mmCIF file of C-alpha atoms and ligand atoms in Angstrom:
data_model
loop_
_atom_site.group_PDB
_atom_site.id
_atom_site.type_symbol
_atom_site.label_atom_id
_atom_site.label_comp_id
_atom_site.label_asym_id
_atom_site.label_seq_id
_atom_site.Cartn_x
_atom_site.Cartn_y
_atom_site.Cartn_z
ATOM 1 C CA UNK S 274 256.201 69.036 -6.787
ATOM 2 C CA UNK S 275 252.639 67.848 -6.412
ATOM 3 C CA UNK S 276 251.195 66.506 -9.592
ATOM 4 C CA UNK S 277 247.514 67.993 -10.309
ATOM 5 C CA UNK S 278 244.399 66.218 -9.209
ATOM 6 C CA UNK S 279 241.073 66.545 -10.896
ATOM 7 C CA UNK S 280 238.255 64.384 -10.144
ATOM 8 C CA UNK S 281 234.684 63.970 -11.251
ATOM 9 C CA UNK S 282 231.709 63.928 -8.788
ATOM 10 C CA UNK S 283 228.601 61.966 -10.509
ATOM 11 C CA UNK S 284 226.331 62.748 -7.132
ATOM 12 C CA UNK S 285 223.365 61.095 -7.883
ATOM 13 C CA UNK S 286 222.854 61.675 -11.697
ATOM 14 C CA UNK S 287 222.936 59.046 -14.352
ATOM 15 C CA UNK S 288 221.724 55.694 -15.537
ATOM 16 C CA UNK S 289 223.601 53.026 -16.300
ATOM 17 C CA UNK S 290 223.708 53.595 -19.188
ATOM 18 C CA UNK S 291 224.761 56.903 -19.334
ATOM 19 C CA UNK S 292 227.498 56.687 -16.845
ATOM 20 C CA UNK S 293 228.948 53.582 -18.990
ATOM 21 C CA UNK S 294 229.202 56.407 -21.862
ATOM 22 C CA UNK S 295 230.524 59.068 -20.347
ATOM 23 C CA UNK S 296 233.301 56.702 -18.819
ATOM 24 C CA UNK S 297 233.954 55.406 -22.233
ATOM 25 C CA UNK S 298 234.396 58.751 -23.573
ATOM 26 C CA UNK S 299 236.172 59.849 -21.459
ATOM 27 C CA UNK S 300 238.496 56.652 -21.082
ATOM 28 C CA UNK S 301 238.395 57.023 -25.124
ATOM 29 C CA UNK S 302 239.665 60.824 -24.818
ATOM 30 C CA UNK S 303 242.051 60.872 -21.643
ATOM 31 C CA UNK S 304 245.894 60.326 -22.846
ATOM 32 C CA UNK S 305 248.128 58.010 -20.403
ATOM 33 C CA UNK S 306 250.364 60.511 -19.303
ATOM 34 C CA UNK S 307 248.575 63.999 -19.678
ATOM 35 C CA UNK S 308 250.250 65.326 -16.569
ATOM 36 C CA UNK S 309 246.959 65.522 -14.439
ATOM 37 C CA UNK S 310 245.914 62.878 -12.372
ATOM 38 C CA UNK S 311 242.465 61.805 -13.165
ATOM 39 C CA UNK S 312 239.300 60.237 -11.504
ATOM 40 C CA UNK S 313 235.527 59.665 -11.655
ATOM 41 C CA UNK S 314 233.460 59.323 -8.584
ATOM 42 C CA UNK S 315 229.790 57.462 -9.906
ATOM 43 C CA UNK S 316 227.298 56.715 -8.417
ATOM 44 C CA UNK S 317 227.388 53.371 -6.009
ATOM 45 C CA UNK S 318 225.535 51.190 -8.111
ATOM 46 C CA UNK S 319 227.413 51.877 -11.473
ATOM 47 C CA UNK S 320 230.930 51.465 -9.735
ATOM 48 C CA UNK S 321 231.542 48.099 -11.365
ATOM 49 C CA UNK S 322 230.408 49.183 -14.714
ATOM 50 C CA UNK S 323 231.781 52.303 -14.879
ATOM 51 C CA UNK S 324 235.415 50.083 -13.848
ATOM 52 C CA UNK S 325 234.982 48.092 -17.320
ATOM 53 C CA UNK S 326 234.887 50.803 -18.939
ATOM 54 C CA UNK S 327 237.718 52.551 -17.567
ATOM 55 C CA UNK S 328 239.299 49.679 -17.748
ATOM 56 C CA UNK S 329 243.204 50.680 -19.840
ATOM 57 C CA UNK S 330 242.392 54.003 -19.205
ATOM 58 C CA UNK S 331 244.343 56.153 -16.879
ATOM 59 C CA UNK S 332 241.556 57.265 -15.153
ATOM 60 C CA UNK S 333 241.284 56.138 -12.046
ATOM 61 C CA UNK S 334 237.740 55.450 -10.038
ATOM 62 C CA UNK S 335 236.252 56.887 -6.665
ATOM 63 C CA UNK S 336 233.631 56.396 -4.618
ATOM 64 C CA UNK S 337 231.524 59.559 -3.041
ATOM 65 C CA UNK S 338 230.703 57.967 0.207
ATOM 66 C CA UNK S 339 231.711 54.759 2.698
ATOM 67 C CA UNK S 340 231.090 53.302 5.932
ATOM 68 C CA UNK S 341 233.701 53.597 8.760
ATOM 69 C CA UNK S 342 232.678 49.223 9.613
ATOM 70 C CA UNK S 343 234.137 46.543 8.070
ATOM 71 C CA UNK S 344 231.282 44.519 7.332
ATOM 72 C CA UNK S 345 228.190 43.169 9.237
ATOM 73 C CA UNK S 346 224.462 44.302 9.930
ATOM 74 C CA UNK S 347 224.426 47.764 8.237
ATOM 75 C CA UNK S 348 221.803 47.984 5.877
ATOM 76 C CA UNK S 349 222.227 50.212 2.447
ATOM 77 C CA UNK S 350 225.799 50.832 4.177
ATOM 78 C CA UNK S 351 229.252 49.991 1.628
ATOM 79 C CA UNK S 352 232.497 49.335 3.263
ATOM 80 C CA UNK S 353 236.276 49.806 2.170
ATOM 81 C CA UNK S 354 237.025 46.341 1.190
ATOM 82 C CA UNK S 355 233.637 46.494 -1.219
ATOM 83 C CA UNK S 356 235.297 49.552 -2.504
ATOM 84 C CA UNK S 357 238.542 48.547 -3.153
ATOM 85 C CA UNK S 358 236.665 45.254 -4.423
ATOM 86 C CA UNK S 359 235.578 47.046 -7.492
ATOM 87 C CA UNK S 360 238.594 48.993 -8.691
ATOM 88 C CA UNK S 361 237.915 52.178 -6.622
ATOM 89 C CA UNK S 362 241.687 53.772 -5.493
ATOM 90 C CA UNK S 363 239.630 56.999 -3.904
ATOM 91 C CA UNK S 364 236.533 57.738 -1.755
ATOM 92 C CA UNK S 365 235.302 61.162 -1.384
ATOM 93 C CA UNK S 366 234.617 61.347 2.471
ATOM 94 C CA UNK S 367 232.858 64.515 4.226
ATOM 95 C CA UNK S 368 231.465 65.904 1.034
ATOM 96 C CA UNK S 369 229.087 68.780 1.894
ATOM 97 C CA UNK S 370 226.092 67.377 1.151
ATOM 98 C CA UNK S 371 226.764 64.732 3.205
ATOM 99 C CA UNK S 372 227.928 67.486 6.180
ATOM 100 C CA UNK S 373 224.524 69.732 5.506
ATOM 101 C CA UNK S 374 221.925 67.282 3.823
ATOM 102 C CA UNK S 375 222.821 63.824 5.433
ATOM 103 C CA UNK S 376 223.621 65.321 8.592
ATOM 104 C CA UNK S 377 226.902 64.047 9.119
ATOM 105 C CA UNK S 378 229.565 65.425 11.790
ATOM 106 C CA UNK S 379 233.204 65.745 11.501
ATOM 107 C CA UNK S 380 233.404 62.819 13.925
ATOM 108 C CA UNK S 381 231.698 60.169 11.381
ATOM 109 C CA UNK S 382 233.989 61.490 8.279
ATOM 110 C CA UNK S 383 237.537 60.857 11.098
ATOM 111 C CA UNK S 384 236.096 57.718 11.509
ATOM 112 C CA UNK S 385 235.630 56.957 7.993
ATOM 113 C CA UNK S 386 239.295 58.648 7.086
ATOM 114 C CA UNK S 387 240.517 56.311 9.595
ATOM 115 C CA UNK S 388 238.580 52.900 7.379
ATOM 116 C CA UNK S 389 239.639 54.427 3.733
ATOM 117 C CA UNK S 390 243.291 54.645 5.128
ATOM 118 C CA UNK S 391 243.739 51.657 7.121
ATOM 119 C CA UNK S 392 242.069 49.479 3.750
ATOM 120 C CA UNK S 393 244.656 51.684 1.309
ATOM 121 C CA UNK S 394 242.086 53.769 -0.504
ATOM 122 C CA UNK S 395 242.831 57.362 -0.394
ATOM 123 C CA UNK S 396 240.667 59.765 0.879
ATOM 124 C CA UNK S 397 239.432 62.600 -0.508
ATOM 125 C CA UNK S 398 238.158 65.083 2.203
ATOM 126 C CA UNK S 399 235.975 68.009 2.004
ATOM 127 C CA UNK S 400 235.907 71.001 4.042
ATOM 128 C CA UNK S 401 234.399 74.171 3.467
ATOM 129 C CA UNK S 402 231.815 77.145 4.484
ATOM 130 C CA UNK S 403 228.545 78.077 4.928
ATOM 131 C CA UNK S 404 227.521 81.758 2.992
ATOM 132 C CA UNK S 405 226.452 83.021 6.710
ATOM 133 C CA UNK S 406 229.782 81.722 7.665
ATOM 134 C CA UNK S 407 232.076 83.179 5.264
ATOM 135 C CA UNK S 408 229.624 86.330 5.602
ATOM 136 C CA UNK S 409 230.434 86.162 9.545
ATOM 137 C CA UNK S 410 233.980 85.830 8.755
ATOM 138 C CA UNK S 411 233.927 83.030 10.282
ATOM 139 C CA UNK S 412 235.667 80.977 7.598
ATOM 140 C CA UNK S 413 239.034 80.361 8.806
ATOM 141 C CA UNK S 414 237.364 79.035 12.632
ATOM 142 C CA UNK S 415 235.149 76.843 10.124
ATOM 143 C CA UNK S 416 238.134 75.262 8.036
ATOM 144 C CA UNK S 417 240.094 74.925 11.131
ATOM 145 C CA UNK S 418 237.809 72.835 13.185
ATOM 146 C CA UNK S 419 236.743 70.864 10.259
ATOM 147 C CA UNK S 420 240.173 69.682 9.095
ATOM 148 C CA UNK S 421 241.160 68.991 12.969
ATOM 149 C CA UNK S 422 238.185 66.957 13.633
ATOM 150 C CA UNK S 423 237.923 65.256 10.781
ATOM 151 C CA UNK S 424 241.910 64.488 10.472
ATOM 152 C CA UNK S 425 242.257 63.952 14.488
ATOM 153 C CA UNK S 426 244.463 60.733 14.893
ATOM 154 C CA UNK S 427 245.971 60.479 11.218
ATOM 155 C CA UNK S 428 249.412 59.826 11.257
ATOM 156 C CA UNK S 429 251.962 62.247 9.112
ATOM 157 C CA UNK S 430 252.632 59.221 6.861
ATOM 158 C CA UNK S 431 248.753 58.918 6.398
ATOM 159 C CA UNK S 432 248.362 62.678 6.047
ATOM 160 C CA UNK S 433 250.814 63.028 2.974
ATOM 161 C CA UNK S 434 248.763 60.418 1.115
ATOM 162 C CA UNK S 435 245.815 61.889 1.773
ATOM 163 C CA UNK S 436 243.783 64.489 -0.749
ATOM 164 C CA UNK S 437 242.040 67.570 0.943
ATOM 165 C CA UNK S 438 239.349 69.375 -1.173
ATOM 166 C CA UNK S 439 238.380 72.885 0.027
ATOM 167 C CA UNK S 440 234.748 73.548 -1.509
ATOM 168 C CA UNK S 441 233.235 76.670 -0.412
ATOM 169 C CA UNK S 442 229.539 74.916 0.460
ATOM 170 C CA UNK S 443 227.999 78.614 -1.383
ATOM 171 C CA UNK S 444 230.223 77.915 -4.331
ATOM 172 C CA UNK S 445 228.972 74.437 -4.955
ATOM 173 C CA UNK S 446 226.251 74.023 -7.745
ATOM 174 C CA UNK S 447 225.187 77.724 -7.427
ATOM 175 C CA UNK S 448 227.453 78.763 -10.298
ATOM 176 C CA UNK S 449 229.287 81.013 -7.826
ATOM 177 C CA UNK S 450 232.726 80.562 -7.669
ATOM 178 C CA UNK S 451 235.359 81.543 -5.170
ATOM 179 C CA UNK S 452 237.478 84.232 -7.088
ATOM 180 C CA UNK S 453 241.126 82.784 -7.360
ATOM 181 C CA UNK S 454 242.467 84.796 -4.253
ATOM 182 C CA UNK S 455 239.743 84.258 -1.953
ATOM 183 C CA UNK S 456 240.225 80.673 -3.032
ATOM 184 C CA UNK S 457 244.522 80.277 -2.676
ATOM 185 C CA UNK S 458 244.162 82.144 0.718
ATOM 186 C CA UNK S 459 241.709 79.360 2.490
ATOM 187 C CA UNK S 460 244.138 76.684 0.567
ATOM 188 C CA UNK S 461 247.235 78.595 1.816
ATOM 189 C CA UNK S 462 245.284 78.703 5.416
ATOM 190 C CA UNK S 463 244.745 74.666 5.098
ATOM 191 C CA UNK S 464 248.226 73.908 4.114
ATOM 192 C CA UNK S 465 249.357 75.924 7.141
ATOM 193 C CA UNK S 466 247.446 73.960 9.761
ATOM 194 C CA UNK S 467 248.330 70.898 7.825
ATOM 195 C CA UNK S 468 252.368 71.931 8.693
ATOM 196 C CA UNK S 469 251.272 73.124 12.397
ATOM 197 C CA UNK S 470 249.672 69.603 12.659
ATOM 198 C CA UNK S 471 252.656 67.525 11.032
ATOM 199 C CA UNK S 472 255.498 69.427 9.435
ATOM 200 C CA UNK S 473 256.882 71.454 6.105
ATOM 201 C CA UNK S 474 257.493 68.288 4.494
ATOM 202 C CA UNK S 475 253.554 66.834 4.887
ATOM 203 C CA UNK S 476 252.249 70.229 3.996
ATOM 204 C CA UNK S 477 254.122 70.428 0.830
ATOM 205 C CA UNK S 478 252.920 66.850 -0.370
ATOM 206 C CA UNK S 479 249.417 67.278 0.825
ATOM 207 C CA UNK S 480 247.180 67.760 -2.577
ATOM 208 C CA UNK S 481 244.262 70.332 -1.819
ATOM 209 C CA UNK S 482 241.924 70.660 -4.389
ATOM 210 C CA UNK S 483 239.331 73.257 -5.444
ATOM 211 C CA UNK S 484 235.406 72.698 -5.866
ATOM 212 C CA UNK S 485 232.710 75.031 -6.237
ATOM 213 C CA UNK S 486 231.148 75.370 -10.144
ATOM 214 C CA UNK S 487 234.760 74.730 -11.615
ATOM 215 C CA UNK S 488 234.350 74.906 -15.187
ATOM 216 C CA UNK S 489 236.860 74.673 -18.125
ATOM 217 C CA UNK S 490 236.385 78.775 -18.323
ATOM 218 C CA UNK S 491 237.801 79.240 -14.896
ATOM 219 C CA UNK S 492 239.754 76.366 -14.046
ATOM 220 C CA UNK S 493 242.885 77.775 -15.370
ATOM 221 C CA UNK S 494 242.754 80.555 -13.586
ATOM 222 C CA UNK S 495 241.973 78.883 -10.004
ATOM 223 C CA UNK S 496 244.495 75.577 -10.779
ATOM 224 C CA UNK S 497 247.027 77.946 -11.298
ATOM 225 C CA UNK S 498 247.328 79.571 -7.845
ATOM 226 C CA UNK S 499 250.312 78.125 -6.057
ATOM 227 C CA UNK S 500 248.296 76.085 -3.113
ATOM 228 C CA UNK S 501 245.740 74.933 -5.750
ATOM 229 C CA UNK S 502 246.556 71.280 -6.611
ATOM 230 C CA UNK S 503 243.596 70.293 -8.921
ATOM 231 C CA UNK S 504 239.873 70.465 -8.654
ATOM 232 C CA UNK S 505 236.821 68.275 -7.153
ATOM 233 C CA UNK S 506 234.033 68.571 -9.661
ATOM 234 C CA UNK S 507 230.351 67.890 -9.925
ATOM 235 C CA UNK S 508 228.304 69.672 -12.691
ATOM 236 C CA UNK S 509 231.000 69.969 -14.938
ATOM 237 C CA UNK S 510 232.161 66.688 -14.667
ATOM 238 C CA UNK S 511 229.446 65.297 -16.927
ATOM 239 C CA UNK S 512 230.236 66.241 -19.529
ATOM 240 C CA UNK S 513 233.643 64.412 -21.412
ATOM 241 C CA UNK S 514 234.670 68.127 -23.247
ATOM 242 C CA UNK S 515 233.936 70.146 -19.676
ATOM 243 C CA UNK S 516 235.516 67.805 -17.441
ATOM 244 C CA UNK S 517 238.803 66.799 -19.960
ATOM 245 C CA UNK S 518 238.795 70.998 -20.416
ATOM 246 C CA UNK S 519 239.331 71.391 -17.068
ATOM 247 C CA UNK S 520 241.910 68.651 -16.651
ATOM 248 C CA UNK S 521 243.827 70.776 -19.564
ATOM 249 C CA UNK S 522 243.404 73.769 -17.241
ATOM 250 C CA UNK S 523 245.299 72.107 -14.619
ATOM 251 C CA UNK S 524 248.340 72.158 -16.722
ATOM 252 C CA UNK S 525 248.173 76.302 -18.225
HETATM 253 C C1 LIG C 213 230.956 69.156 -5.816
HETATM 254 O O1 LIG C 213 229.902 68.574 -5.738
HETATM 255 O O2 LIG C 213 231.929 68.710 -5.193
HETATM 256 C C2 LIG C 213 231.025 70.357 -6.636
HETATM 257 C C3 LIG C 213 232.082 71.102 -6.525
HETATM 258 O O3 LIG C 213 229.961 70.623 -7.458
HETATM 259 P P1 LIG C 213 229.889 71.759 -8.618
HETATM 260 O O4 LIG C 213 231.162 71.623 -9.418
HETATM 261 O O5 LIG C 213 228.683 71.388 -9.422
HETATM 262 O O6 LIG C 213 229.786 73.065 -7.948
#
């Protein structure tokens, strides 16, 4: 049985401030064993604060982006070891706006998959659609090549600790979300290539999480479709009632 995941994307919103509150309220809010796994994903540069003040809380912290190198000359770059350095257990790693705004290819989030899960931090790993894709019916070819690329070389024992999140790219900040069935029948899609890949047993304890404007109205509605293991999300998740609202919808 896989236990629900729902984690917080902070993008690049916040001051310091600000993020040190909403991590205390929510640290002040979020019971030890609510039955949802839990995590916040700030921005870089508020990592270490936002870790004191999760600090006793079950709420574990993420980072939204990492280098694939271990260390040396690359400039503005963070590795895994700096990750893991200050309290992160996750890394969100091929997130769409890194795919569509930063440019980056399946190739550079493998690599990166490959970093997170050789230094023990778990990757989180976005896949999803453009509109003109989904509209071309194209989705499944998109979903497909993403998750091969951007798994290619992960072992099965790597694979079943690793978190997929399918976020339909149309779905993301636009208020538009997938409708529950359109949304279970790309995760059903995912967990079947993650069994053609590896086997039942990987595909069963493979998490695959939802993200596209989830929102404590929906959530309960979306989390409760069979291959739906939790949610990744940004707008929502800054605010303490939205994003602890969705975390109870995880568990209707
Ligand atoms: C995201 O950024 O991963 C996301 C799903 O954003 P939003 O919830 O705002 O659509």
């Amino acid at each position: 049985m896989r236990r629900p995941f729902v984690a917080g994307n902070w993008k690049m919103n916040l001051n310091r401030a600000d993020a040190v509150a909403l991590a205390a309220g929510l640290a002040a809010r979020a019971t030890q064993d609510g039955g949802v796994d839990l995590a916040v994903c700030p921005p870089s540069v508020y990592l270490d604060a936002v870790a004191a003040a999760l600090n006793g809380s079950p709420i574990a912290l993420g980072a939204q982006n990492m280098y694939h190198e271990a260390g040396g000359a690359f400039t503005g770059e963070l590795s895994a070891a700096m990750l893991l350095d200050v309290g992160c257990k996750y890394v969100i790693l091929g997130h769409s706006e890194r795919r569509h705004v930063m440019g980056e290819t399946s190739e550079d989030v493998n690599r990166k998959v490959h970093a997170a899960l050789a230094a023990g931090l778990t990757p989180i790993v976005c896949v999803g659609e453009l509109l003109d894709q989904r509209e071309a019916g194209r989705t499944a070819e998109v979903i497909a090549e993403q998750f091969t690329a951007s798994l290619a070389g992960v072992s099965a024992d790597d694979m079943a600790r690793t978190v997929m999140a399918y976020e339909p790219v149309w779905a993301i900040g636009t208020g538009k979300v997938a409708t529950p069935d359109e949304a279970e029948a790309v995760h059903l899609d995912l967990r079947k290539l993650i069994e053609d890949r590896y086997n039942a047993e990987v595909a069963a304890a493979v998490r695959i999480q939802y993200g596209g404007s989830v929102k404590p109205d929906n959530a309960a509605e979306l989390l409760a479709q069979p291959n739906i293991d939790g949610a990744l999300v940004g707008g929502a998740s800054l605010k303490v009632d939205d994003f602890l609202g969705i975390a109870r919808g995880a568990l209707s």
